[in-house]
Amino acid sequence: MKEQTKWFNEPLETIVRSHNTEQGLTTQQAQELLNEYGYNKLTEQKKQPFLIKLLNQFKDVMTIILIIAAFISGVLLQEWVDAIIILAIVILNAFLGLYQEGKAENALEALQKLAAPTSKVIRNGQEVSVSSEQLVPGDIVVLEAGDLVNADVRLIQTSSLKIEEASLTGESVPVEKDATVLVDDNAPLGDRVNMAYSSGNVTYGRGLGVVSATGMQTEVGRIATILSETKNEQTPLQKQLNGLGKILGIVAIMACIGIFFIGYLNGKDPLEMFMTSVSLAVAVIPESLMTVSTIVLSMGVQRLVEKNAIIRTLPSVETLGSTTVICSDKTGTLTQNKMTVVEHWLNQKEDLKHQLALGLFLCNDSRYNAEGNWVGDPTETAMSEWAVNNGIDYQEDMRAYKRVAEVPFESGRKRMTTVNQVNDKLIAFVKGGVDEVLKVTTRYGLDGEIRNITQQDIDTIQHENRRMGEQALRVLALAYKEVNHPVKDGDLNLESDLIFAGLVGMIDPARPEVTQAILECKDAGIRVVMITGDHATTAAAIGREIGLLEEQHKVITGIELDQMSDEELYNEVESIGVYARVSPEHKMRIIDAWKKHDNIVAMTGDGVNAAPALKKADIGAAMGIVGTEVAKSASDMILTDDNFATVVNAVEEGRRIRDNIKKAISYLLSCNMGELFALLLATLLNWDMPLIAIHILWINLVTDSLPALALGVDPAEAGIMDRAPDRNHTLFTKPMAWRVLYQGIMIGILTTLGYMIGRGWLFGLDGSLEQGRTMAFAVLGFAQLVHSLNIHSPHDSVFKTMLKNKSLLQAIAINAVMMLGVLLVPQIQNIFSLVALSATQWLLIALLAMMPWPIVEVMKLLKFNGRD
């Protein structure tokens, strides 16, 4: 296990002699080696120091403008208190951003650990599944079709093993592996057929090997040391928010330039107008939107973990909410993944049932683990359980009837073959789909006599096949023959001239919650399609039982799909409800056809053959329990309970997240519009500014922090899954634009009225400029807090939704206390250039601040509030 050892050049006998391949490592040995070699993972890029992260918070243009404004205020105007306040707010915003980014980063790191791949190893004489990070040199690794190779491995046993190594060697064709070959000392990676390298995908067969290198000592690790980190691309939502921010930035700059020059032409002090304009630019641009979106997405990801869905990438959360079509596998997703053999057919004496049970038991890769459970493919575990219940002794018969060769199952053949030593004979057992087994069957047993199979025999078998299929049973056939010549792994000639043995029918019951989930999808405008390898009759029966297949929907098979052109499939895809007996290529075509209809397609799957479709779909959902590592790696989401209802829950969460981000946008923009309107109106009327720079900065801090974040965790609206999917490609819709406009003007008018009252221009009250600004500041801050409660719903009354989000109520309370502290504490009053107010003025502030409620309520009642 030295780093310089060339394992591929070591004879197989030497490797086997130096390792306990039967028992593997002990727990203590594994721990000692883990301490010596470290975790099996690539070295992560060094995290930025805290200081660098903090400085990055000051890189955006608006923050730089604020810093310049603070410099001018302090150095040029000698307003050191104002400068200190501005800098304090800038620093506070920077730390807030730093905290929020750290929180999102930690959430994603935790999820990455949850989604880490696993490996099957032999330890303490038992096959166990461990996190791939726990692999150590010397571990005995079990490799099967569908597994990822998670470390460099010297193979010691191979059975038709093929591994795709394109990511490492660039060779597109899977490489045939042979543990017995001694590779030349100078052989390149692609020619080292006795090795399996980290990042490879097992596409065929089985193997056993000794881990030779882990982590950065693997071939992939060596390459990783010279690669630079790939920058993360912005998610679609982030791009939409960024585009929105740029537009708002342009609008804000134009408005601020206008305010500056109008004020200057009206004789206002240029430096004062400069400070006001810069402050307004910060107020108008919702700087916290990007941070809010990241936090909302990460919190949504955490919520989905609790609902049995691990989201591997943040963009998946965004896309989920817009899903319009779900292409679902049947077994284990729509059903319970607990297959049970409930019927068999022999067409001959029942005493031959033992032969059928023995064949199904031996032609089988399921295993009985230490916990007392059958593990492996659900169909094979069902057959093993049935065989044991019908006289097969697991331990005794497994030892007595040794497997000497095999042809593993492949999706193209849909058959599996094993050759076993049965007494003094070599018997080849072949199991698979009824049609596929009949293709290679030439003989038939009846009443103890073996004869050539006739068309009548085939018709009888197919009749029984259809009869079981109509009962929603999955039907498999078994055939066999005696072999009188030497055999080798992968010999397809073994699958010829077979004797038909019998049929078994098994059922995987529908999950009890699936029917309701299908109904919810229909109410949500989401089409659910079944794609399965089962027979059409079986698939249709399950589809009708759960409400997926309706009268107007067709059921087609892979053969029929082959006869359709892409254009024909495009025209027919919306009328097809179930696809049966399909191949990986078929799944790709189905997804393509739906996408051409401008649909967002989600795909569920578990096997190697599903990986291309999982990758091609907008959302690929892999099964966490029975799913292969290849499928999980190709997916965007992993269902830890293999349950279709979890996909529906994820779609609902995606819709909630998108809704809440739109709420945050609506809230922030309407508040900023109010500030802009009040200042613009005062400038046009040649008034003194109702708000100075520090006021706007403080209001901006209050309105852009807790309430916006609290709206991001709003519960889902009632009926969120009763509406059609959101097909808008923008977050800023026309109804939202209307709400932002009129609600912003509303807040601006209320702020202006407060200013006018404080100046003594209304109701005959005494006033001053300081009192006017104090009242404008108070009305603006409290009115925005009150207005946040209107944002819960564009149509439901605030009295119905007020208590739905306790986090928002807490945010309002905290920010109200902060506002009162600024307004009432004399020392803070002086810093903000505020003054004490009379009881009458406070009463009027309260009245004006409450006005957003009745105004928006009336607009909702009159259906003038705009509805997305």
mmCIF file of N, CA, C and O in Angstrom, residues 160-224:
data_model
loop_
_atom_site.group_PDB
_atom_site.id
_atom_site.type_symbol
_atom_site.label_atom_id
_atom_site.label_comp_id
_atom_site.label_asym_id
_atom_site.label_seq_id
_atom_site.Cartn_x
_atom_site.Cartn_y
_atom_site.Cartn_z
ATOM 1 N N SER A 160 -17.379 -10.647 -16.307
ATOM 2 C CA SER A 160 -17.918 -9.818 -17.401
ATOM 3 C C SER A 160 -17.898 -8.332 -17.023
ATOM 4 O O SER A 160 -18.784 -7.578 -17.418
ATOM 5 N N LEU A 161 -16.910 -7.908 -16.262
ATOM 6 C CA LEU A 161 -16.866 -6.545 -15.741
ATOM 7 C C LEU A 161 -16.433 -5.556 -16.823
ATOM 8 O O LEU A 161 -15.396 -5.730 -17.467
ATOM 9 N N LYS A 162 -17.249 -4.507 -17.005
ATOM 10 C CA LYS A 162 -16.916 -3.403 -17.906
ATOM 11 C C LYS A 162 -17.089 -2.093 -17.151
ATOM 12 O O LYS A 162 -18.084 -1.921 -16.448
ATOM 13 N N ILE A 163 -16.114 -1.215 -17.318
ATOM 14 C CA ILE A 163 -16.149 0.062 -16.600
ATOM 15 C C ILE A 163 -15.930 1.198 -17.594
ATOM 16 O O ILE A 163 -14.985 1.163 -18.393
ATOM 17 N N GLU A 164 -16.800 2.187 -17.532
ATOM 18 C CA GLU A 164 -16.687 3.386 -18.365
ATOM 19 C C GLU A 164 -15.769 4.375 -17.650
ATOM 20 O O GLU A 164 -16.045 4.794 -16.531
ATOM 21 N N GLU A 165 -14.663 4.727 -18.307
ATOM 22 C CA GLU A 165 -13.643 5.569 -17.694
ATOM 23 C C GLU A 165 -13.398 6.855 -18.500
ATOM 24 O O GLU A 165 -12.306 7.415 -18.471
ATOM 25 N N ALA A 166 -14.429 7.315 -19.228
ATOM 26 C CA ALA A 166 -14.257 8.466 -20.119
ATOM 27 C C ALA A 166 -13.789 9.703 -19.375
ATOM 28 O O ALA A 166 -12.997 10.490 -19.896
ATOM 29 N N SER A 167 -14.269 9.884 -18.147
ATOM 30 C CA SER A 167 -13.902 11.091 -17.405
ATOM 31 C C SER A 167 -12.419 11.130 -17.060
ATOM 32 O O SER A 167 -11.866 12.193 -16.797
ATOM 33 N N LEU A 168 -11.781 9.958 -17.088
ATOM 34 C CA LEU A 168 -10.371 9.894 -16.724
ATOM 35 C C LEU A 168 -9.466 9.716 -17.939
ATOM 36 O O LEU A 168 -8.420 10.354 -18.061
ATOM 37 N N THR A 169 -9.874 8.848 -18.899
ATOM 38 C CA THR A 169 -9.014 8.521 -20.044
ATOM 39 C C THR A 169 -9.490 9.139 -21.347
ATOM 40 O O THR A 169 -8.732 9.177 -22.317
ATOM 41 N N GLY A 170 -10.736 9.598 -21.399
ATOM 42 C CA GLY A 170 -11.287 10.130 -22.642
ATOM 43 C C GLY A 170 -11.798 9.049 -23.571
ATOM 44 O O GLY A 170 -12.316 9.338 -24.650
ATOM 45 N N GLU A 171 -11.655 7.768 -23.185
ATOM 46 C CA GLU A 171 -12.138 6.662 -24.005
ATOM 47 C C GLU A 171 -13.641 6.503 -23.804
ATOM 48 O O GLU A 171 -14.103 6.261 -22.691
ATOM 49 N N SER A 172 -14.401 6.634 -24.884
ATOM 50 C CA SER A 172 -15.861 6.666 -24.765
ATOM 51 C C SER A 172 -16.467 5.287 -24.565
ATOM 52 O O SER A 172 -17.559 5.154 -24.020
ATOM 53 N N VAL A 173 -15.758 4.228 -25.012
ATOM 54 C CA VAL A 173 -16.301 2.874 -24.902
ATOM 55 C C VAL A 173 -15.884 2.264 -23.572
ATOM 56 O O VAL A 173 -14.717 2.374 -23.165
ATOM 57 N N PRO A 174 -16.813 1.609 -22.855
ATOM 58 C CA PRO A 174 -16.446 0.943 -21.597
ATOM 59 C C PRO A 174 -15.320 -0.071 -21.801
ATOM 60 O O PRO A 174 -15.261 -0.763 -22.823
ATOM 61 N N VAL A 175 -14.446 -0.175 -20.815
ATOM 62 C CA VAL A 175 -13.274 -1.045 -20.894
ATOM 63 C C VAL A 175 -13.572 -2.379 -20.234
ATOM 64 O O VAL A 175 -14.091 -2.430 -19.116
ATOM 65 N N GLU A 176 -13.262 -3.468 -20.940
ATOM 66 C CA GLU A 176 -13.419 -4.801 -20.360
ATOM 67 C C GLU A 176 -12.284 -5.044 -19.374
ATOM 68 O O GLU A 176 -11.119 -4.855 -19.700
ATOM 69 N N LYS A 177 -12.639 -5.490 -18.178
ATOM 70 C CA LYS A 177 -11.655 -5.690 -17.116
ATOM 71 C C LYS A 177 -11.377 -7.181 -16.911
ATOM 72 O O LYS A 177 -12.271 -8.017 -17.059
ATOM 73 N N ASP A 178 -10.134 -7.486 -16.548
ATOM 74 C CA ASP A 178 -9.726 -8.873 -16.299
ATOM 75 C C ASP A 178 -8.703 -8.874 -15.169
ATOM 76 O O ASP A 178 -7.581 -8.371 -15.320
ATOM 77 N N ALA A 179 -9.090 -9.430 -14.039
ATOM 78 C CA ALA A 179 -8.231 -9.405 -12.858
ATOM 79 C C ALA A 179 -6.972 -10.245 -13.036
ATOM 80 O O ALA A 179 -5.957 -10.009 -12.368
ATOM 81 N N THR A 180 -6.993 -11.231 -13.948
ATOM 82 C CA THR A 180 -5.871 -12.163 -14.077
ATOM 83 C C THR A 180 -4.739 -11.624 -14.947
ATOM 84 O O THR A 180 -3.633 -12.175 -14.940
ATOM 85 N N VAL A 181 -4.991 -10.570 -15.682
ATOM 86 C CA VAL A 181 -3.976 -10.037 -16.598
ATOM 87 C C VAL A 181 -2.890 -9.309 -15.814
ATOM 88 O O VAL A 181 -3.184 -8.551 -14.890
ATOM 89 N N LEU A 182 -1.636 -9.522 -16.213
ATOM 90 C CA LEU A 182 -0.513 -8.785 -15.637
ATOM 91 C C LEU A 182 -0.117 -7.704 -16.646
ATOM 92 O O LEU A 182 0.336 -7.996 -17.750
ATOM 93 N N VAL A 183 -0.314 -6.450 -16.262
ATOM 94 C CA VAL A 183 -0.139 -5.334 -17.185
ATOM 95 C C VAL A 183 1.318 -4.894 -17.212
ATOM 96 O O VAL A 183 2.012 -4.926 -16.188
ATOM 97 N N ASP A 184 1.772 -4.484 -18.409
ATOM 98 C CA ASP A 184 3.136 -4.014 -18.585
ATOM 99 C C ASP A 184 3.425 -2.811 -17.688
ATOM 100 O O ASP A 184 2.551 -1.994 -17.412
ATOM 101 N N ASP A 185 4.662 -2.711 -17.269
ATOM 102 C CA ASP A 185 5.071 -1.675 -16.322
ATOM 103 C C ASP A 185 4.810 -0.259 -16.832
ATOM 104 O O ASP A 185 4.518 0.645 -16.061
ATOM 105 N N ASN A 186 4.878 -0.071 -18.149
ATOM 106 C CA ASN A 186 4.724 1.262 -18.728
ATOM 107 C C ASN A 186 3.353 1.462 -19.382
ATOM 108 O O ASN A 186 3.173 2.400 -20.166
ATOM 109 N N ALA A 187 2.430 0.612 -19.078
ATOM 110 C CA ALA A 187 1.112 0.693 -19.708
ATOM 111 C C ALA A 187 0.392 1.973 -19.293
ATOM 112 O O ALA A 187 0.423 2.352 -18.117
ATOM 113 N N PRO A 188 -0.233 2.677 -20.253
ATOM 114 C CA PRO A 188 -1.019 3.862 -19.895
ATOM 115 C C PRO A 188 -2.280 3.473 -19.143
ATOM 116 O O PRO A 188 -2.653 2.291 -19.084
ATOM 117 N N LEU A 189 -2.939 4.467 -18.584
ATOM 118 C CA LEU A 189 -4.122 4.206 -17.757
ATOM 119 C C LEU A 189 -5.157 3.367 -18.487
ATOM 120 O O LEU A 189 -5.715 2.417 -17.928
ATOM 121 N N GLY A 190 -5.442 3.722 -19.743
ATOM 122 C CA GLY A 190 -6.503 3.040 -20.471
ATOM 123 C C GLY A 190 -6.238 1.577 -20.726
ATOM 124 O O GLY A 190 -7.163 0.822 -21.027
ATOM 125 N N ASP A 191 -4.967 1.136 -20.631
ATOM 126 C CA ASP A 191 -4.624 -0.264 -20.884
ATOM 127 C C ASP A 191 -4.481 -1.091 -19.612
ATOM 128 O O ASP A 191 -4.185 -2.283 -19.674
ATOM 129 N N ARG A 192 -4.673 -0.474 -18.471
ATOM 130 C CA ARG A 192 -4.527 -1.201 -17.205
ATOM 131 C C ARG A 192 -5.847 -1.910 -16.874
ATOM 132 O O ARG A 192 -6.617 -1.477 -16.027
ATOM 133 N N VAL A 193 -6.074 -3.028 -17.552
ATOM 134 C CA VAL A 193 -7.382 -3.691 -17.478
ATOM 135 C C VAL A 193 -7.603 -4.419 -16.158
ATOM 136 O O VAL A 193 -8.715 -4.895 -15.895
ATOM 137 N N ASN A 194 -6.564 -4.537 -15.327
ATOM 138 C CA ASN A 194 -6.762 -5.175 -14.022
ATOM 139 C C ASN A 194 -7.004 -4.153 -12.909
ATOM 140 O O ASN A 194 -6.990 -4.496 -11.738
ATOM 141 N N MET A 195 -7.210 -2.897 -13.308
ATOM 142 C CA MET A 195 -7.458 -1.826 -12.346
ATOM 143 C C MET A 195 -8.813 -1.169 -12.613
ATOM 144 O O MET A 195 -9.305 -1.134 -13.739
ATOM 145 N N ALA A 196 -9.415 -0.643 -11.543
ATOM 146 C CA ALA A 196 -10.602 0.219 -11.653
ATOM 147 C C ALA A 196 -10.250 1.529 -10.969
ATOM 148 O O ALA A 196 -9.716 1.526 -9.853
ATOM 149 N N TYR A 197 -10.529 2.629 -11.652
ATOM 150 C CA TYR A 197 -10.086 3.918 -11.141
ATOM 151 C C TYR A 197 -11.251 4.774 -10.670
ATOM 152 O O TYR A 197 -12.363 4.715 -11.224
ATOM 153 N N SER A 198 -10.966 5.562 -9.667
ATOM 154 C CA SER A 198 -11.968 6.470 -9.101
ATOM 155 C C SER A 198 -12.563 7.322 -10.208
ATOM 156 O O SER A 198 -11.848 7.809 -11.083
ATOM 157 N N SER A 199 -13.876 7.506 -10.157
ATOM 158 C CA SER A 199 -14.712 8.238 -11.111
ATOM 159 C C SER A 199 -15.251 7.351 -12.216
ATOM 160 O O SER A 199 -16.073 7.792 -13.017
ATOM 161 N N GLY A 200 -14.806 6.073 -12.281
ATOM 162 C CA GLY A 200 -15.343 5.165 -13.284
ATOM 163 C C GLY A 200 -16.760 4.722 -12.954
ATOM 164 O O GLY A 200 -17.167 4.712 -11.791
ATOM 165 N N ASN A 201 -17.504 4.319 -13.985
ATOM 166 C CA ASN A 201 -18.865 3.804 -13.815
ATOM 167 C C ASN A 201 -18.914 2.341 -14.251
ATOM 168 O O ASN A 201 -18.520 2.013 -15.373
ATOM 169 N N VAL A 202 -19.377 1.474 -13.363
ATOM 170 C CA VAL A 202 -19.526 0.065 -13.724
ATOM 171 C C VAL A 202 -20.785 -0.072 -14.582
ATOM 172 O O VAL A 202 -21.893 0.178 -14.120
ATOM 173 N N THR A 203 -20.597 -0.454 -15.827
ATOM 174 C CA THR A 203 -21.735 -0.550 -16.747
ATOM 175 C C THR A 203 -22.201 -1.976 -16.960
ATOM 176 O O THR A 203 -23.285 -2.192 -17.508
ATOM 177 N N TYR A 204 -21.395 -2.960 -16.529
ATOM 178 C CA TYR A 204 -21.735 -4.357 -16.844
ATOM 179 C C TYR A 204 -20.978 -5.278 -15.911
ATOM 180 O O TYR A 204 -19.831 -5.002 -15.534
ATOM 181 N N GLY A 205 -21.618 -6.373 -15.523
ATOM 182 C CA GLY A 205 -20.940 -7.419 -14.775
ATOM 183 C C GLY A 205 -20.704 -7.121 -13.313
ATOM 184 O O GLY A 205 -21.297 -6.202 -12.732
ATOM 185 N N ARG A 206 -19.802 -7.920 -12.721
ATOM 186 C CA ARG A 206 -19.508 -7.804 -11.307
ATOM 187 C C ARG A 206 -18.004 -7.939 -11.097
ATOM 188 O O ARG A 206 -17.288 -8.477 -11.929
ATOM 189 N N GLY A 207 -17.539 -7.454 -9.932
ATOM 190 C CA GLY A 207 -16.120 -7.566 -9.634
ATOM 191 C C GLY A 207 -15.834 -7.403 -8.156
ATOM 192 O O GLY A 207 -16.677 -6.952 -7.380
ATOM 193 N N LEU A 208 -14.606 -7.794 -7.788
ATOM 194 C CA LEU A 208 -14.137 -7.652 -6.416
ATOM 195 C C LEU A 208 -12.714 -7.121 -6.506
ATOM 196 O O LEU A 208 -11.943 -7.523 -7.385
ATOM 197 N N GLY A 209 -12.358 -6.188 -5.619
ATOM 198 C CA GLY A 209 -11.023 -5.620 -5.714
ATOM 199 C C GLY A 209 -10.514 -5.083 -4.397
ATOM 200 O O GLY A 209 -11.268 -4.907 -3.437
ATOM 201 N N VAL A 210 -9.194 -4.819 -4.366
ATOM 202 C CA VAL A 210 -8.533 -4.248 -3.200
ATOM 203 C C VAL A 210 -8.273 -2.765 -3.475
ATOM 204 O O VAL A 210 -7.717 -2.416 -4.522
ATOM 205 N N VAL A 211 -8.677 -1.913 -2.551
ATOM 206 C CA VAL A 211 -8.422 -0.480 -2.719
ATOM 207 C C VAL A 211 -6.919 -0.231 -2.676
ATOM 208 O O VAL A 211 -6.239 -0.614 -1.727
ATOM 209 N N SER A 212 -6.416 0.415 -3.732
ATOM 210 C CA SER A 212 -4.975 0.674 -3.820
ATOM 211 C C SER A 212 -4.621 2.114 -3.487
ATOM 212 O O SER A 212 -3.488 2.398 -3.091
ATOM 213 N N ALA A 213 -5.557 3.039 -3.676
ATOM 214 C CA ALA A 213 -5.274 4.449 -3.380
ATOM 215 C C ALA A 213 -6.584 5.171 -3.107
ATOM 216 O O ALA A 213 -7.624 4.839 -3.680
ATOM 217 N N THR A 214 -6.511 6.155 -2.238
ATOM 218 C CA THR A 214 -7.698 6.950 -1.899
ATOM 219 C C THR A 214 -7.354 8.437 -1.961
ATOM 220 O O THR A 214 -6.189 8.824 -1.959
ATOM 221 N N GLY A 215 -8.405 9.250 -2.003
ATOM 222 C CA GLY A 215 -8.241 10.699 -1.909
ATOM 223 C C GLY A 215 -7.317 11.274 -2.969
ATOM 224 O O GLY A 215 -7.399 10.942 -4.156
ATOM 225 N N MET A 216 -6.398 12.120 -2.556
ATOM 226 C CA MET A 216 -5.513 12.814 -3.478
ATOM 227 C C MET A 216 -4.444 11.894 -4.077
ATOM 228 O O MET A 216 -3.722 12.295 -4.985
ATOM 229 N N GLN A 217 -4.318 10.641 -3.587
ATOM 230 C CA GLN A 217 -3.353 9.698 -4.138
ATOM 231 C C GLN A 217 -3.928 8.920 -5.316
ATOM 232 O O GLN A 217 -3.200 8.164 -5.971
ATOM 233 N N THR A 218 -5.213 9.074 -5.596
ATOM 234 C CA THR A 218 -5.808 8.427 -6.754
ATOM 235 C C THR A 218 -5.379 9.150 -8.021
ATOM 236 O O THR A 218 -4.840 10.262 -7.981
ATOM 237 N N GLU A 219 -5.635 8.530 -9.167
ATOM 238 C CA GLU A 219 -5.308 9.177 -10.437
ATOM 239 C C GLU A 219 -6.117 10.457 -10.615
ATOM 240 O O GLU A 219 -5.612 11.465 -11.110
ATOM 241 N N VAL A 220 -7.375 10.426 -10.198
ATOM 242 C CA VAL A 220 -8.203 11.626 -10.270
ATOM 243 C C VAL A 220 -7.661 12.686 -9.335
ATOM 244 O O VAL A 220 -7.643 13.884 -9.665
ATOM 245 N N GLY A 221 -7.189 12.277 -8.158
ATOM 246 C CA GLY A 221 -6.622 13.231 -7.207
ATOM 247 C C GLY A 221 -5.397 13.922 -7.751
ATOM 248 O O GLY A 221 -5.180 15.124 -7.534
ATOM 249 N N ARG A 222 -4.573 13.162 -8.483
ATOM 250 C CA ARG A 222 -3.372 13.775 -9.064
ATOM 251 C C ARG A 222 -3.740 14.815 -10.115
ATOM 252 O O ARG A 222 -3.086 15.854 -10.231
ATOM 253 N N ILE A 223 -4.762 14.510 -10.892
ATOM 254 C CA ILE A 223 -5.208 15.485 -11.894
ATOM 255 C C ILE A 223 -5.798 16.712 -11.210
ATOM 256 O O ILE A 223 -5.595 17.847 -11.642
ATOM 257 N N ALA A 224 -6.520 16.477 -10.108
ATOM 258 C CA ALA A 224 -7.178 17.580 -9.402
ATOM 259 C C ALA A 224 -6.187 18.605 -8.874
ATOM 260 O O ALA A 224 -6.525 19.778 -8.718
#
